[in-house]
Short mmCIF file of C-alpha atoms and ligand atoms in Angstrom, two decimals:
data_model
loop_
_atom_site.label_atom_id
_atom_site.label_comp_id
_atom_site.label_asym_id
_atom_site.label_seq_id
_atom_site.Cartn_x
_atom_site.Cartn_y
_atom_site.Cartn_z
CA UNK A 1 -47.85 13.43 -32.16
CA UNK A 2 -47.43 17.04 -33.08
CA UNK A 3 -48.79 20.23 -31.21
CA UNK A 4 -52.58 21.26 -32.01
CA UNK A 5 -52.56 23.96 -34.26
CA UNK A 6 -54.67 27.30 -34.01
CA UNK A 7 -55.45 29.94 -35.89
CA UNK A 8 -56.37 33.47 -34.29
CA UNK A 9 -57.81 36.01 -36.40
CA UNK A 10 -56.54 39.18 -35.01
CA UNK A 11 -53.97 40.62 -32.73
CA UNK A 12 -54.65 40.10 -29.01
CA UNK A 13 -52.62 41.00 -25.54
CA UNK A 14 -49.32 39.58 -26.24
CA UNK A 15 -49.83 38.04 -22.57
CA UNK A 16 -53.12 35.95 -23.77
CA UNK A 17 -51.13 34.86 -26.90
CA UNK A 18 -48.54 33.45 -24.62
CA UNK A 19 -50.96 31.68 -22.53
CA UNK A 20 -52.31 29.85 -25.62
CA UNK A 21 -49.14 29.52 -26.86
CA UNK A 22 -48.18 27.60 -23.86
CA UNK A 23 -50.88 24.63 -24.83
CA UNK A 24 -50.61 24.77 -28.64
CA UNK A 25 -48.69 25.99 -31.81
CA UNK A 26 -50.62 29.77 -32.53
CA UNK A 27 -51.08 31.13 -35.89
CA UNK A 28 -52.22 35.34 -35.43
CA UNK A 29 -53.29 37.03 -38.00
CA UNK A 30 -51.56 40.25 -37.49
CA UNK A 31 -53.18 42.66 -40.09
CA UNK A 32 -56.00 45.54 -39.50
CA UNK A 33 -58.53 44.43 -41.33
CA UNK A 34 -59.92 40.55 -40.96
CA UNK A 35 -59.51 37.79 -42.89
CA UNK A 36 -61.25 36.52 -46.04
CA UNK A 37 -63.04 34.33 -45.65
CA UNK A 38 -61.71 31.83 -48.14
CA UNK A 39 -57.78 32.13 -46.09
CA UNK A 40 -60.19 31.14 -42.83
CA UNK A 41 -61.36 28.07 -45.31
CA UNK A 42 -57.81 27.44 -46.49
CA UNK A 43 -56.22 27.10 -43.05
CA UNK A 44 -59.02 25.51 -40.82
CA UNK A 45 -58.47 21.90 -42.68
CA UNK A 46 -54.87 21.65 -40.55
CA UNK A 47 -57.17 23.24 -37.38
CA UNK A 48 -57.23 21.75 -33.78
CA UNK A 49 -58.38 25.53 -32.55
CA UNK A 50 -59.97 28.58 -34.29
CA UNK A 51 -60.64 31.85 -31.91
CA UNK A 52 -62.30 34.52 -34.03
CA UNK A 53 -63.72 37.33 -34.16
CA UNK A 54 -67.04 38.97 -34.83
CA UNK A 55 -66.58 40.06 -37.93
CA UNK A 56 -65.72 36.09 -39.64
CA UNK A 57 -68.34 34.47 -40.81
CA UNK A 58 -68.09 30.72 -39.71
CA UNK A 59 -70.83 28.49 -41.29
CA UNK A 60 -71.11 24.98 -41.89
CA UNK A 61 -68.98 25.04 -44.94
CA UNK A 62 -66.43 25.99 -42.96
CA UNK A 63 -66.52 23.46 -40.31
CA UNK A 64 -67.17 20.79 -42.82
CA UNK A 65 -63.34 21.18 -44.04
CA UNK A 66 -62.29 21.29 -40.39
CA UNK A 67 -61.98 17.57 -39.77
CA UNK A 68 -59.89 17.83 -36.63
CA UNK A 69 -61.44 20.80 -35.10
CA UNK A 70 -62.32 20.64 -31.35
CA UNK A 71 -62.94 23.73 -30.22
CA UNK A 72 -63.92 27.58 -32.07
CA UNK A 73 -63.95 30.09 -29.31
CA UNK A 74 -65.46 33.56 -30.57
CA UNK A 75 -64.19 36.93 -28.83
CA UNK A 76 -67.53 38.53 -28.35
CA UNK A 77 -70.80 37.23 -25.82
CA UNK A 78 -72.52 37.67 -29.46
CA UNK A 79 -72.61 34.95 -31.77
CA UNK A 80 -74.58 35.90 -35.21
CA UNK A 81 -71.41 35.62 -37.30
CA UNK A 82 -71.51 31.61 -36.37
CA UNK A 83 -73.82 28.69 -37.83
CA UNK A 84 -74.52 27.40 -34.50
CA UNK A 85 -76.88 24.47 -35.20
CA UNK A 86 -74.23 23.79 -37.67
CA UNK A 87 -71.63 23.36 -35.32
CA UNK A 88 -73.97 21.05 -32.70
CA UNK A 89 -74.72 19.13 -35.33
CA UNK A 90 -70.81 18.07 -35.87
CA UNK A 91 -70.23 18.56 -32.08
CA UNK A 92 -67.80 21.50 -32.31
CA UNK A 93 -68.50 23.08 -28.79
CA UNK A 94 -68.58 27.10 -29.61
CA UNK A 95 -67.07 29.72 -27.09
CA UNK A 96 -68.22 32.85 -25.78
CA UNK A 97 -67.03 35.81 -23.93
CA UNK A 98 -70.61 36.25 -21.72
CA UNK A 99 -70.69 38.58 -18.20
CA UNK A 100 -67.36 40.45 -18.33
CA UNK A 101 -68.88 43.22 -20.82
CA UNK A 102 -72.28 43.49 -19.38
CA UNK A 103 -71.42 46.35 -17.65
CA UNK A 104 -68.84 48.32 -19.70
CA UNK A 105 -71.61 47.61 -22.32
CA UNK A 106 -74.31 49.81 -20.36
CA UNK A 107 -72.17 52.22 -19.40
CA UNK A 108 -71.69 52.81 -22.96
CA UNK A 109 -75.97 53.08 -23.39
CA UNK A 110 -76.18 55.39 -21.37
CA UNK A 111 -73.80 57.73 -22.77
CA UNK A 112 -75.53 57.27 -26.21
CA UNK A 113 -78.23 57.85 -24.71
CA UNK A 114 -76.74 61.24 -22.34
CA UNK A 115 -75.09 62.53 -25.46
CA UNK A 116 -77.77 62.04 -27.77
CA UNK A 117 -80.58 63.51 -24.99
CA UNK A 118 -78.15 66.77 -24.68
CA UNK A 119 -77.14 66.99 -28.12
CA UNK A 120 -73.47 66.91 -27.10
CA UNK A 121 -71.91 65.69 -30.59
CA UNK A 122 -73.98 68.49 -32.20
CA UNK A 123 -72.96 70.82 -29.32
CA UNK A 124 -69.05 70.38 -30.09
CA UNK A 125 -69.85 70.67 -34.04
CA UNK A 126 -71.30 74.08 -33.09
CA UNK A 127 -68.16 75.24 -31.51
CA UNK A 128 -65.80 74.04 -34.20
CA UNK A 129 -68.42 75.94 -36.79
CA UNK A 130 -67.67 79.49 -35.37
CA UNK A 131 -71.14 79.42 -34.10
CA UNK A 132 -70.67 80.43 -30.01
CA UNK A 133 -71.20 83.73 -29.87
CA UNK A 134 -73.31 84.32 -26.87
CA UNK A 135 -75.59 81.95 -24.10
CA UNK A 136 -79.09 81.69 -25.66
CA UNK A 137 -82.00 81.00 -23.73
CA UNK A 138 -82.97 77.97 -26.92
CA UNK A 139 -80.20 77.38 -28.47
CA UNK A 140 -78.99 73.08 -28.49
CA UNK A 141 -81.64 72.71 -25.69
CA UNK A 142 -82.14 69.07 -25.47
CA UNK A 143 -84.38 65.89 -23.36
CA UNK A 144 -84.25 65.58 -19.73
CA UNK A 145 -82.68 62.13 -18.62
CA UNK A 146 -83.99 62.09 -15.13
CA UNK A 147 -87.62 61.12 -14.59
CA UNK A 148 -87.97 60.49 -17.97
CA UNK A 149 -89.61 57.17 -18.76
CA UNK A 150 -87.01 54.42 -20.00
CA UNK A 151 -88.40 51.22 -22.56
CA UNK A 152 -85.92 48.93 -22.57
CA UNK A 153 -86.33 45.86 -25.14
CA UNK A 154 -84.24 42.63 -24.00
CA UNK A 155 -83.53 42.47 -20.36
CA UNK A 156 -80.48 39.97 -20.03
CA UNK A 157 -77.09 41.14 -18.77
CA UNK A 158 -76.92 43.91 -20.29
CA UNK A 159 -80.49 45.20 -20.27
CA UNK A 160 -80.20 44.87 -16.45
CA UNK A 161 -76.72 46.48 -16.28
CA UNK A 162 -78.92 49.48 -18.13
CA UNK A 163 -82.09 49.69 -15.65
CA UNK A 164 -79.26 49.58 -12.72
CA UNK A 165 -77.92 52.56 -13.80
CA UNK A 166 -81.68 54.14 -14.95
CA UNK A 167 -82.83 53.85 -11.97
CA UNK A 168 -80.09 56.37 -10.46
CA UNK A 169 -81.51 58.95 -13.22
CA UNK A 170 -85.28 58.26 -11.54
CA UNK A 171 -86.27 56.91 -14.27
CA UNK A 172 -89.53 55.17 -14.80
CA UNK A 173 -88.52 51.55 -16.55
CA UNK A 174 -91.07 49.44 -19.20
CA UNK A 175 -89.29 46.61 -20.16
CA UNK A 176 -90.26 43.90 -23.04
CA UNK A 177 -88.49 40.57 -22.60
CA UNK A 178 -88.94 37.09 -22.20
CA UNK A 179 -88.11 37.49 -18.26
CA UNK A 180 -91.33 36.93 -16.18
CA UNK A 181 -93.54 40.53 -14.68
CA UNK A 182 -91.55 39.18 -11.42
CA UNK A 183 -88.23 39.06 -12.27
CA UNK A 184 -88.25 42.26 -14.12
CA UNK A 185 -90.40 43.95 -11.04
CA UNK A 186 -87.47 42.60 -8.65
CA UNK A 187 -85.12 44.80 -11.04
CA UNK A 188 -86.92 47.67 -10.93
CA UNK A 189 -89.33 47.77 -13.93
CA UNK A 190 -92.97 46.78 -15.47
CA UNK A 191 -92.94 44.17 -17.95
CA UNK A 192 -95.23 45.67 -21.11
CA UNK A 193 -95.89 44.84 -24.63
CA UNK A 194 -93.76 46.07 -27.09
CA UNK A 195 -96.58 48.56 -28.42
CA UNK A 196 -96.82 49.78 -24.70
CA UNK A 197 -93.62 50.80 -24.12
CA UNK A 198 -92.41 52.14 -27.61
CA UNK A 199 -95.66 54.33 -27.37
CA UNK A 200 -94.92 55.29 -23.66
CA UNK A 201 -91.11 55.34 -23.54
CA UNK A 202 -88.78 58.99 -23.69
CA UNK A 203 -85.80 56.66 -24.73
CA UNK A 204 -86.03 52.96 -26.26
CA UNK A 205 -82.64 50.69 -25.79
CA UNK A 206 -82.28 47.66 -27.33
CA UNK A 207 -80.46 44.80 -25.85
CA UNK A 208 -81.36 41.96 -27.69
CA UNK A 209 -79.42 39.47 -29.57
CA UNK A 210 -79.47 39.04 -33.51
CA UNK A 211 -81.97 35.96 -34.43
CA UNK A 212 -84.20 35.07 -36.95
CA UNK A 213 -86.99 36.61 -34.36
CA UNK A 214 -85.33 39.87 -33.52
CA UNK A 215 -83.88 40.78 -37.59
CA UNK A 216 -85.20 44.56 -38.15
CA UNK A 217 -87.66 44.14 -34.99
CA UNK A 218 -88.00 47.71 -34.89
CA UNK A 219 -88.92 48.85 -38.47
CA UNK A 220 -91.59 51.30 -39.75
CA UNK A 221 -94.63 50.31 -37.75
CA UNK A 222 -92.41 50.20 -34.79
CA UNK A 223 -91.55 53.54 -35.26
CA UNK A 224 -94.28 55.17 -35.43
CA UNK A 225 -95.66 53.99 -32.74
CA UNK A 226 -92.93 56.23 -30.60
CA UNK A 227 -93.19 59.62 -29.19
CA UNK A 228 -91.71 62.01 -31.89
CA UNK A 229 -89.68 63.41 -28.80
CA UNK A 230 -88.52 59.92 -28.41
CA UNK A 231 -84.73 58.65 -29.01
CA UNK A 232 -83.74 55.39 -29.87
CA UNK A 233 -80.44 53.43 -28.17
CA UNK A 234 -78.82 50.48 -30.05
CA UNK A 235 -75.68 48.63 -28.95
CA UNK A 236 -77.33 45.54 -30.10
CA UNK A 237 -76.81 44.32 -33.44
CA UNK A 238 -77.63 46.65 -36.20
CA UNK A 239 -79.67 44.38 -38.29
CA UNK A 240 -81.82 44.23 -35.10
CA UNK A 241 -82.83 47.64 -36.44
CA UNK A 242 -84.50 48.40 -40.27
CA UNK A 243 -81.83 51.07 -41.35
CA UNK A 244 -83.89 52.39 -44.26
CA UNK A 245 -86.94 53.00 -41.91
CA UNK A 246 -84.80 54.47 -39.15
CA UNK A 247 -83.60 56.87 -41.81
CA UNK A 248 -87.50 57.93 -42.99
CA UNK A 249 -88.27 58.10 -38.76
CA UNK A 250 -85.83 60.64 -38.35
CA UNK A 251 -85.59 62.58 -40.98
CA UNK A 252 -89.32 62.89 -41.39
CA UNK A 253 -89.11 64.13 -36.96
CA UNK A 254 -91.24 61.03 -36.40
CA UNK A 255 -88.98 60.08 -33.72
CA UNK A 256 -85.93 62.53 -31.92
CA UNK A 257 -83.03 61.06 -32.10
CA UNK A 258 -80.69 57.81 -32.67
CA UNK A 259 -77.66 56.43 -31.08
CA UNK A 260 -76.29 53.62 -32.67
CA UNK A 261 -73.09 51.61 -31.48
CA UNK A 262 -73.86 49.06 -34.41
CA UNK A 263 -75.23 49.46 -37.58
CA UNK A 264 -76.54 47.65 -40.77
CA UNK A 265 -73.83 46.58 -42.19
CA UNK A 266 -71.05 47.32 -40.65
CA UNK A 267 -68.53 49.15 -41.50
CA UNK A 268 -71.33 51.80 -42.19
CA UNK A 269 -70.48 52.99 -45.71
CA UNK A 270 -69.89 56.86 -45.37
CA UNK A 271 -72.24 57.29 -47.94
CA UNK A 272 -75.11 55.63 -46.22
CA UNK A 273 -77.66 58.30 -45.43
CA UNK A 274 -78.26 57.88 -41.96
CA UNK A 275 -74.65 59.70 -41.56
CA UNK A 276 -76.24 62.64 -43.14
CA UNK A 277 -78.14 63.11 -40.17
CA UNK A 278 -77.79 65.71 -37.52
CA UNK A 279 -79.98 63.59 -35.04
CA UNK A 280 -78.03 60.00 -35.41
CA UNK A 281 -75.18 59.84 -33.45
CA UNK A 282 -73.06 56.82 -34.79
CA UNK A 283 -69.88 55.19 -33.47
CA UNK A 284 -67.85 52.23 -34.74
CA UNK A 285 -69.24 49.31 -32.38
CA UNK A 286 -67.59 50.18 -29.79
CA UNK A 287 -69.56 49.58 -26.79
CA UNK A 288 -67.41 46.86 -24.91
CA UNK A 289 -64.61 48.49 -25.84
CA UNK A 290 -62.58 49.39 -22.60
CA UNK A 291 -59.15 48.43 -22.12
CA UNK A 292 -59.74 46.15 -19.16
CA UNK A 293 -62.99 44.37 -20.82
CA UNK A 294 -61.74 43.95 -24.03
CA UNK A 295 -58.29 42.25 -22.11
CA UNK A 296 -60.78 39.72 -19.77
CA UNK A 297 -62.69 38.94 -22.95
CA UNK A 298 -59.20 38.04 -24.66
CA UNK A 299 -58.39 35.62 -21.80
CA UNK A 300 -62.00 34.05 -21.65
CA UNK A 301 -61.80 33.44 -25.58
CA UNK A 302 -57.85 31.65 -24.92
CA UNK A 303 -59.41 29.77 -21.77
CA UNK A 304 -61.88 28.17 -24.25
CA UNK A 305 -59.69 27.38 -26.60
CA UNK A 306 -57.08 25.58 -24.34
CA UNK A 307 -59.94 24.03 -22.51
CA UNK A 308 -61.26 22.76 -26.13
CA UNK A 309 -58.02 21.64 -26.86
CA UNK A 310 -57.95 19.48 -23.74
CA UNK A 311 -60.87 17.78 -24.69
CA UNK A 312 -62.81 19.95 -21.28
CA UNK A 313 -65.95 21.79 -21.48
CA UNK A 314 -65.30 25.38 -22.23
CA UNK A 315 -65.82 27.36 -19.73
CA UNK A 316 -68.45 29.35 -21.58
CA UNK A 317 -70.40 27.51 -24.11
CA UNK A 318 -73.02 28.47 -26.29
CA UNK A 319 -73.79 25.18 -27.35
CA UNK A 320 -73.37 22.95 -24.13
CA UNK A 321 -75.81 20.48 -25.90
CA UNK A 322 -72.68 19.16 -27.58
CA UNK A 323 -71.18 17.21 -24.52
CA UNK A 324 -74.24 15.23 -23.89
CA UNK A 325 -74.03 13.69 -27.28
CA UNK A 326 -72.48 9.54 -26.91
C1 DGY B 401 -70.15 41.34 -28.34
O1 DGY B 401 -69.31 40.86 -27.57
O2 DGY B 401 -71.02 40.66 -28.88
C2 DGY B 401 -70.10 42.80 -28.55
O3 DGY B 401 -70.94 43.21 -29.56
C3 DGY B 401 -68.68 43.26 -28.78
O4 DGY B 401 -68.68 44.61 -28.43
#
């Protein structure tokens, strides 16, 4: 019998490609940009192993012409881009990359949320522009951090990570989330309805994953219900997020400020008119992104593959519902 084959769909530490390399034959994709989706349907039919990214799309289609397929293991703790009932239906146990980003992730919040508060983006613009020619008493004077009153929407991993570090800045924390009044009081916050805290909160963060539920939960009415000295956090999903009301909130001063790690879609195109913006501080998804999460995320997606491939539970599994089938 031959070796399993597997397909990766981007470059990773040449040390995790040895370690799957080890267990299996390894395909890489080795170009910038991801595959199309129609090479991912091409190759997967001769598929033991698939680790992808965020940015494939893997639906049922897909796993329908993957008649040997035991195990897709996706580098990210999100999992939007993948057809999960799909893939318990067939019994194609799903990967993850949960816990080692939760706090590189909130790190990264908070400074959205520091550099957006203090206008620091705008601050460096002003410098390049010829514009420092004396202190001012007004000029780029921006939001206090500490003390001021912190809604955070979502309070798994990450949303904890994020009232840890909030609650250094004295900051008073409304959270919304499924977690019980308890559970969120034993972290440090109030549990409040999501009218409550946008219409109380200095900065809103959103830490909730993409679902049918949470697509464009903040919109227009959302919005408006905020302080117009309020600024908005997103390292979510974008989509969790209305982009064309965000755009009307801001520009129109209904609310501060935005800092957005992800956006709707993604790549933003540049000329999508939330870039116009003074008061929207974007960045390319890039809130996991330090060298030492990004490398333990790479070895948690290869120790679900090779632990798919030996027909083990993966370590982490989104769909753990799969091994209880006959
Ligand atoms: C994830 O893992 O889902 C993140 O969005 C990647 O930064």
């Amino acid at each position: 019998m031959g070796r399993d084959q597997v397909f990766v769909t981007r470059e990773l530490p040449p040390k995790m490609l040895g370690k799957l390399a080890e267990h299996c034959d390894v395909e890489v994709w080795d170009e910038f940009l991801p595959p199309d989706y129609e090479i991912i349907l091409d190759k997967i039919g001769g598929l033991a192993g698939l680790l992808c990214l965020l940015t494939d799309r893997i639906d049922a289609q897909l796993m329908d012409a993957a008649p040997d397929i035991k195990v897709i293991s996706n580098l990210a703790v999100g999992y939007d881009n993948i057809d999960i009932p799909a893939a318990t239906q067939r019994g194609i146990p799903i990967g993850n990359t949960p816990g080692v980003l939760n706090e590189t992730t909130a790190d990264f919040a908070f400074a959205l949320l520091m550099a957006t508060a203090r206008r620091i983006p705008e601050a460096r613009q002003y410098i390049h522009d010829g514009k420092w020619l004396t202190w001012h008493p007004t000029v780029l004077s921006g939001q206090d951090v500490f003390g001021a009153t912190l809604g955070i929407i979502g309070c798994g991993r990450i949303g904890a990570a994020v009232m840890r570090r909030a609650s250094g800045f004295g900051m008073r924390v409304l959270v919304n989330s499924l977690e019980s009044a308890d559970e969120i009081q034993q972290l440090g916050g109030e549990k409040v309805s999501l009218d409550e805290l946008l219409s109380q909160s200095d900065f809103v963060s959103l830490h909730v994953p993409l679902t049918e539920e949470t697509h464009h939960l903040i919109g227009e009415r959302e919005l408006k219900q905020m302080k117009p000295t309020a600024i908005l956090i997103n390292t979510a999903r974008g989509s969790v997020l209305d982009p064309e009301a965000l755009y009307t909130a801001l520009r129109d001063g209904e609310i501060l400020a935005a800092g957005l790690d992800v956006t709707e879609p993604e790549p933003i195109p540049l000329d999508d008119l939330l870039l116009s913006l003074e008061n929207c501080l974007i960045v390319p998804h890039i809130a996991s992104a330090s060298v030492a999460t990004r490398t333990k995320m790479a070895e948690m997606a290869v120790d679900n593959v090779i632990a798919g491939l030996r027909g083990q539970a993966l370590p982490t599994c989104v769909n753990p519902e799969v091994y209880q089938r006959g």
